[in-house]
Short mmCIF file of C-alpha atoms in Angstrom, two decimals:
data_model
loop_
_atom_site.label_atom_id
_atom_site.label_comp_id
_atom_site.label_asym_id
_atom_site.label_seq_id
_atom_site.Cartn_x
_atom_site.Cartn_y
_atom_site.Cartn_z
CA MET Q 1 0.00 0.00 0.00
CA ALA Q 2 2.83 2.38 0.80
CA SER Q 3 5.91 3.09 -1.26
CA GLY Q 4 8.58 5.76 -1.63
CA SER Q 5 7.77 8.60 0.74
CA ASP Q 6 5.05 6.43 2.29
CA GLN Q 7 7.73 4.28 3.99
CA LEU Q 8 7.47 6.07 7.32
CA VAL Q 9 8.85 5.63 10.79
CA PRO Q 10 6.39 4.01 13.22
CA ALA Q 11 3.99 6.13 15.23
CA SER Q 12 4.44 5.93 18.96
CA ALA Q 13 1.99 3.81 20.92
CA SER Q 14 0.89 6.92 22.82
CA SER Q 15 2.13 10.36 23.77
CA ALA Q 16 1.68 12.37 26.96
CA ALA Q 17 2.19 15.72 25.25
CA VAL Q 18 -0.73 17.62 23.81
CA PRO Q 19 -0.27 17.87 20.02
CA PRO Q 20 -0.11 21.25 18.25
CA SER Q 21 -3.66 20.79 16.94
CA GLY Q 22 -4.98 19.66 20.32
CA LEU Q 23 -6.56 16.65 18.59
CA ARG Q 24 -6.28 13.04 19.69
CA ALA Q 25 -6.62 10.05 17.38
CA LEU Q 26 -7.07 6.38 18.22
CA VAL Q 27 -6.06 3.87 15.53
CA VAL Q 28 -7.53 0.41 16.08
CA GLU Q 29 -6.02 -1.99 13.54
CA ASP Q 30 -4.61 -5.51 14.02
CA GLU Q 31 -2.26 -5.17 11.02
CA VAL Q 32 0.63 -3.57 12.89
CA ALA Q 33 2.40 -2.18 9.81
CA LEU Q 34 -0.79 -0.56 8.53
CA ALA Q 35 -1.59 0.88 11.94
CA ARG Q 36 1.88 2.47 12.08
CA VAL Q 37 1.52 4.04 8.63
CA VAL Q 38 -1.91 5.50 9.46
CA GLY Q 39 -0.61 6.67 12.84
CA THR Q 40 2.37 8.42 11.30
CA TYR Q 41 0.18 10.26 8.79
CA LEU Q 42 -2.05 11.39 11.65
CA GLU Q 43 0.97 12.55 13.63
CA ARG Q 44 2.13 14.53 10.59
CA ALA Q 45 -1.33 16.14 10.58
CA GLY Q 46 -0.72 17.28 14.17
CA CYS Q 47 -2.60 14.63 16.15
CA GLU Q 48 -1.55 12.81 19.27
CA VAL Q 49 -1.88 9.16 18.22
CA THR Q 50 -2.59 6.01 20.20
CA LEU Q 51 -2.26 2.65 18.43
CA VAL Q 52 -4.28 -0.39 19.54
CA HIS Q 53 -4.42 -3.80 17.86
CA ASP Q 54 -7.23 -5.48 19.79
CA GLY Q 55 -10.97 -4.78 20.10
CA LEU Q 56 -11.15 -5.18 23.87
CA ASP Q 57 -8.17 -2.89 24.40
CA ALA Q 58 -9.70 -0.33 22.04
CA VAL Q 59 -12.70 0.36 24.27
CA GLU Q 60 -10.56 0.77 27.38
CA ARG Q 61 -8.04 3.02 25.62
CA ALA Q 62 -10.85 5.15 24.18
CA ARG Q 63 -12.08 5.82 27.72
CA GLN Q 64 -8.57 6.85 28.76
CA VAL Q 65 -7.59 8.89 25.70
CA ASP Q 66 -10.97 10.51 24.89
CA PRO Q 67 -10.13 10.72 21.16
CA ASP Q 68 -11.53 13.19 18.65
CA VAL Q 69 -11.33 10.62 15.87
CA VAL Q 70 -11.13 6.81 15.79
CA VAL Q 71 -9.86 4.82 12.81
CA LEU Q 72 -11.47 1.45 13.43
CA ASP Q 73 -10.89 -1.81 11.58
CA LEU Q 74 -13.91 -4.07 11.19
CA GLY Q 75 -12.04 -7.35 11.65
CA LEU Q 76 -10.39 -7.29 15.08
CA PRO Q 77 -9.42 -10.03 17.55
CA HIS Q 78 -11.55 -10.56 20.69
CA LEU Q 79 -14.10 -7.86 19.82
CA ASP Q 80 -14.98 -6.89 16.25
CA GLY Q 81 -15.17 -3.32 15.00
CA ILE Q 82 -18.96 -3.21 15.01
CA GLU Q 83 -19.15 -4.09 18.71
CA VAL Q 84 -16.32 -1.68 19.49
CA CYS Q 85 -18.26 1.06 17.71
CA ARG Q 86 -21.45 0.20 19.61
CA GLN Q 87 -19.61 0.47 22.92
CA LEU Q 88 -17.84 3.67 21.89
CA ARG Q 89 -21.18 5.31 21.18
CA THR Q 90 -22.28 4.79 24.78
CA PHE Q 91 -19.67 7.27 26.01
CA SER Q 92 -17.97 9.01 23.06
CA ASP Q 93 -19.01 11.25 20.17
CA ALA Q 94 -15.64 10.89 18.41
CA TYR Q 95 -15.69 10.68 14.64
CA VAL Q 96 -15.35 7.05 13.61
CA VAL Q 97 -13.94 5.92 10.27
CA MET Q 98 -14.51 2.20 9.74
CA LEU Q 99 -11.99 0.18 7.74
CA THR Q 100 -13.03 -3.08 6.11
CA ALA Q 101 -11.34 -5.65 3.90
CA ARG Q 102 -14.77 -6.79 2.68
CA ALA Q 103 -16.56 -4.90 -0.05
CA ASP Q 104 -19.90 -6.44 0.84
CA GLU Q 105 -22.30 -3.51 1.27
CA ILE Q 106 -24.11 -5.23 4.13
CA ASP Q 107 -21.00 -5.07 6.29
CA THR Q 108 -20.66 -1.39 5.52
CA LEU Q 109 -24.28 -0.59 6.31
CA VAL Q 110 -24.23 -2.56 9.55
CA GLY Q 111 -21.08 -0.73 10.59
CA LEU Q 112 -22.62 2.63 9.86
CA SER Q 113 -25.86 1.77 11.66
CA VAL Q 114 -24.01 1.66 14.98
CA GLY Q 115 -22.61 5.13 14.56
CA ALA Q 116 -19.62 5.11 12.19
CA ASP Q 117 -19.27 8.41 10.33
CA ASP Q 118 -17.44 7.13 7.26
CA TYR Q 119 -15.86 3.99 5.86
CA MET Q 120 -13.04 2.94 3.61
CA THR Q 121 -12.39 -0.41 1.94
CA LYS Q 122 -8.88 -1.87 1.94
CA PRO Q 123 -6.56 -1.35 0.20
CA PHE Q 124 -6.75 2.43 0.49
CA SER Q 125 -4.51 5.45 0.21
CA PRO Q 126 -3.46 6.74 3.64
CA ARG Q 127 -3.42 10.24 2.18
CA GLU Q 128 -7.09 9.89 1.20
CA LEU Q 129 -7.93 8.63 4.69
CA ILE Q 130 -6.21 11.63 6.30
CA ALA Q 131 -7.94 14.00 3.85
CA ARG Q 132 -11.32 12.59 4.85
CA ILE Q 133 -10.49 12.85 8.55
CA GLN Q 134 -9.30 16.43 8.15
CA ALA Q 135 -12.49 17.29 6.27
CA MET Q 136 -14.58 15.87 9.14
CA LEU Q 137 -12.56 17.70 11.79
CA ARG Q 138 -12.96 20.98 9.88
CA ARG Q 139 -16.74 20.74 9.85
CA PRO Q 140 -18.30 24.00 11.01
CA ARG Q 141 -20.50 23.43 14.05
CA PRO Q 142 -23.40 23.76 13.84
CA SER Q 143 -23.47 23.47 10.04
CA THR Q 144 -25.89 25.14 7.68
CA GLY Q 145 -27.20 23.97 4.37
CA ASP Q 146 -24.61 25.94 2.42
CA GLY Q 147 -21.70 24.58 4.43
CA ARG Q 148 -21.07 27.83 6.34
CA THR Q 149 -21.37 28.45 10.06
CA PRO Q 150 -24.49 30.26 11.30
CA ALA Q 151 -22.38 33.32 12.09
CA GLN Q 152 -21.17 33.43 8.49
CA SER Q 153 -24.60 32.92 6.98
CA GLY Q 154 -26.52 35.10 9.43
CA THR Q 155 -28.83 32.33 10.66
CA ASP Q 156 -30.00 32.18 14.28
CA THR Q 157 -27.78 30.07 16.54
CA GLY Q 158 -30.51 29.79 19.21
CA ARG Q 159 -33.18 27.16 19.74
CA ARG Q 160 -35.28 25.78 16.91
CA THR Q 161 -38.60 24.09 17.63
CA PHE Q 162 -40.51 21.65 15.45
CA GLY Q 163 -43.50 20.33 17.37
CA SER Q 164 -42.16 18.28 20.26
CA LEU Q 165 -38.57 18.53 19.00
CA THR Q 166 -36.26 21.29 20.18
CA LEU Q 167 -32.73 21.79 18.85
CA ASP Q 168 -30.20 24.08 20.47
CA ALA Q 169 -27.77 24.78 17.62
CA ALA Q 170 -25.20 26.61 19.74
CA GLY Q 171 -25.28 24.12 22.62
CA ARG Q 172 -25.53 21.09 20.31
CA GLU Q 173 -28.42 19.60 22.25
CA VAL Q 174 -31.70 18.03 21.12
CA TRP Q 175 -34.84 17.20 23.08
CA VAL Q 176 -38.05 15.38 22.16
CA ASP Q 177 -40.97 15.95 24.56
CA GLY Q 178 -38.44 17.44 26.98
CA THR Q 179 -36.27 14.31 26.97
CA PRO Q 180 -32.65 14.83 25.84
CA ILE Q 181 -31.67 12.75 22.80
CA ALA Q 182 -28.06 11.53 22.52
CA LEU Q 183 -26.94 12.01 18.91
CA THR Q 184 -23.55 11.39 17.35
CA ARG Q 185 -21.77 14.38 15.82
CA THR Q 186 -22.82 13.36 12.33
CA GLU Q 187 -26.46 12.83 13.31
CA PHE Q 188 -26.56 16.23 14.99
CA ASP Q 189 -24.91 17.92 12.01
CA LEU Q 190 -27.50 16.42 9.65
CA LEU Q 191 -30.36 17.60 11.84
CA ALA Q 192 -28.76 21.03 12.24
CA ALA Q 193 -28.35 21.38 8.48
CA LEU Q 194 -31.97 20.40 7.80
CA SER Q 195 -33.40 22.56 10.58
CA ALA Q 196 -31.38 25.64 9.56
CA HIS Q 197 -33.43 25.74 6.33
CA PRO Q 198 -36.70 23.97 7.18
CA ASN Q 199 -38.42 24.91 3.92
CA MET Q 200 -35.59 23.63 1.74
CA VAL Q 201 -35.39 20.16 0.20
CA PHE Q 202 -31.81 18.89 0.39
CA THR Q 203 -30.40 16.45 -2.13
CA ARG Q 204 -28.03 13.82 -0.81
CA ALA Q 205 -25.18 15.67 -2.51
CA GLN Q 206 -26.09 18.90 -0.72
CA LEU Q 207 -26.18 17.12 2.65
CA ILE Q 208 -22.84 15.48 1.91
CA THR Q 209 -21.36 18.92 1.22
CA ALA Q 210 -22.95 20.49 4.31
CA VAL Q 211 -22.01 17.72 6.73
CA TRP Q 212 -19.07 15.74 5.31
CA GLY Q 213 -17.55 18.60 3.32
CA PRO Q 214 -17.08 19.34 -0.39
CA SER Q 215 -13.94 17.20 -0.62
CA TRP Q 216 -15.66 14.00 0.53
CA VAL Q 217 -15.72 11.18 -2.02
CA GLY Q 218 -17.89 8.09 -1.64
CA ASN Q 219 -21.37 6.62 -1.89
CA GLU Q 220 -24.06 9.25 -1.28
CA HIS Q 221 -26.32 6.58 0.24
CA LEU Q 222 -24.22 7.12 3.35
CA VAL Q 223 -26.76 9.90 4.00
CA ASP Q 224 -29.67 7.44 3.98
CA VAL Q 225 -28.04 5.27 6.63
CA HIS Q 226 -27.46 8.18 8.99
CA ILE Q 227 -30.94 9.60 8.37
CA GLY Q 228 -32.40 6.21 9.31
CA HIS Q 229 -30.34 6.12 12.49
CA LEU Q 230 -31.35 9.70 13.32
CA ARG Q 231 -35.03 8.90 12.82
CA ARG Q 232 -34.87 5.91 15.15
CA LYS Q 233 -33.37 8.04 17.91
CA LEU Q 234 -36.02 10.72 17.42
CA GLY Q 235 -38.85 8.16 17.44
CA ASP Q 236 -39.66 8.96 13.82
CA ASP Q 237 -39.78 6.86 10.66
CA ALA Q 238 -39.89 7.31 6.90
CA THR Q 239 -43.66 6.69 6.74
CA ARG Q 240 -44.56 9.35 9.28
CA GLY Q 241 -41.85 11.89 8.52
CA VAL Q 242 -42.70 13.93 11.61
CA PHE Q 243 -39.21 15.40 12.02
CA VAL Q 244 -37.39 14.31 8.85
CA ARG Q 245 -39.39 13.99 5.65
CA THR Q 246 -38.36 12.04 2.57
CA VAL Q 247 -39.05 13.87 -0.70
CA ARG Q 248 -39.17 11.11 -3.30
CA GLY Q 249 -36.71 11.47 -6.13
CA VAL Q 250 -35.01 14.44 -4.49
CA GLY Q 251 -33.82 13.94 -0.91
CA TYR Q 252 -34.84 15.14 2.54
CA ARG Q 253 -36.32 18.13 4.31
CA MET Q 254 -37.21 19.06 7.88
CA GLY Q 255 -40.65 17.97 9.07
CA ALA Q 256 -43.04 20.22 10.93
CA GLY Q 257 -43.00 18.03 14.04
CA GLN Q 258 -46.63 16.97 13.80
#
């Protein structure tokens, strides 16, 4: 996978110093050589990197490190990547990029359904992986439909209400019937983008640009998976479309909440 300038010195297993960017990355990959290459690229990008080669260790290290981003292999010893991701989502909102050696779409969709933000199939370019991670970490929060922050676009950063749903864009909190809803960063960003322009119908491409960034490359049906996961958490579904409506042949728009 790597050649020439890609033959890099190994990343350290962990570092006590805070990196220049202030970002922490956890690389969970049982192929030691691959983990070191990915870790070194992340270190070059300014991250403090922790390398783990086992699923059970990954969950424990994630609690200790509190990473901003996790590069997570699907096939791990002792605990597979899907279960690691499930457990991560009980205490972390880190961005998760799932790596898989299997091109089967079912594996990808199952991985995303537990909260992964993106995926890549092996073999892959480490530069492309880092570019995707950097694009995620640069996401404006909360995002608007045109990819700008509310301050840049002039939209209100206060609370938005749609029936029983309330979204606090500045505080990144969501409630339904007064009960707080725990969303991943990607789920919140999708809801924030839709709710910033409630009368607008977003295509998948527009949501990709608003949430994943204009440089993201991949299958746009990634949006559908995250929308489905968001709906389940909000107690909504495609048939009702109370909070997120499907516009056939086009994409999605915010529902009125009733």
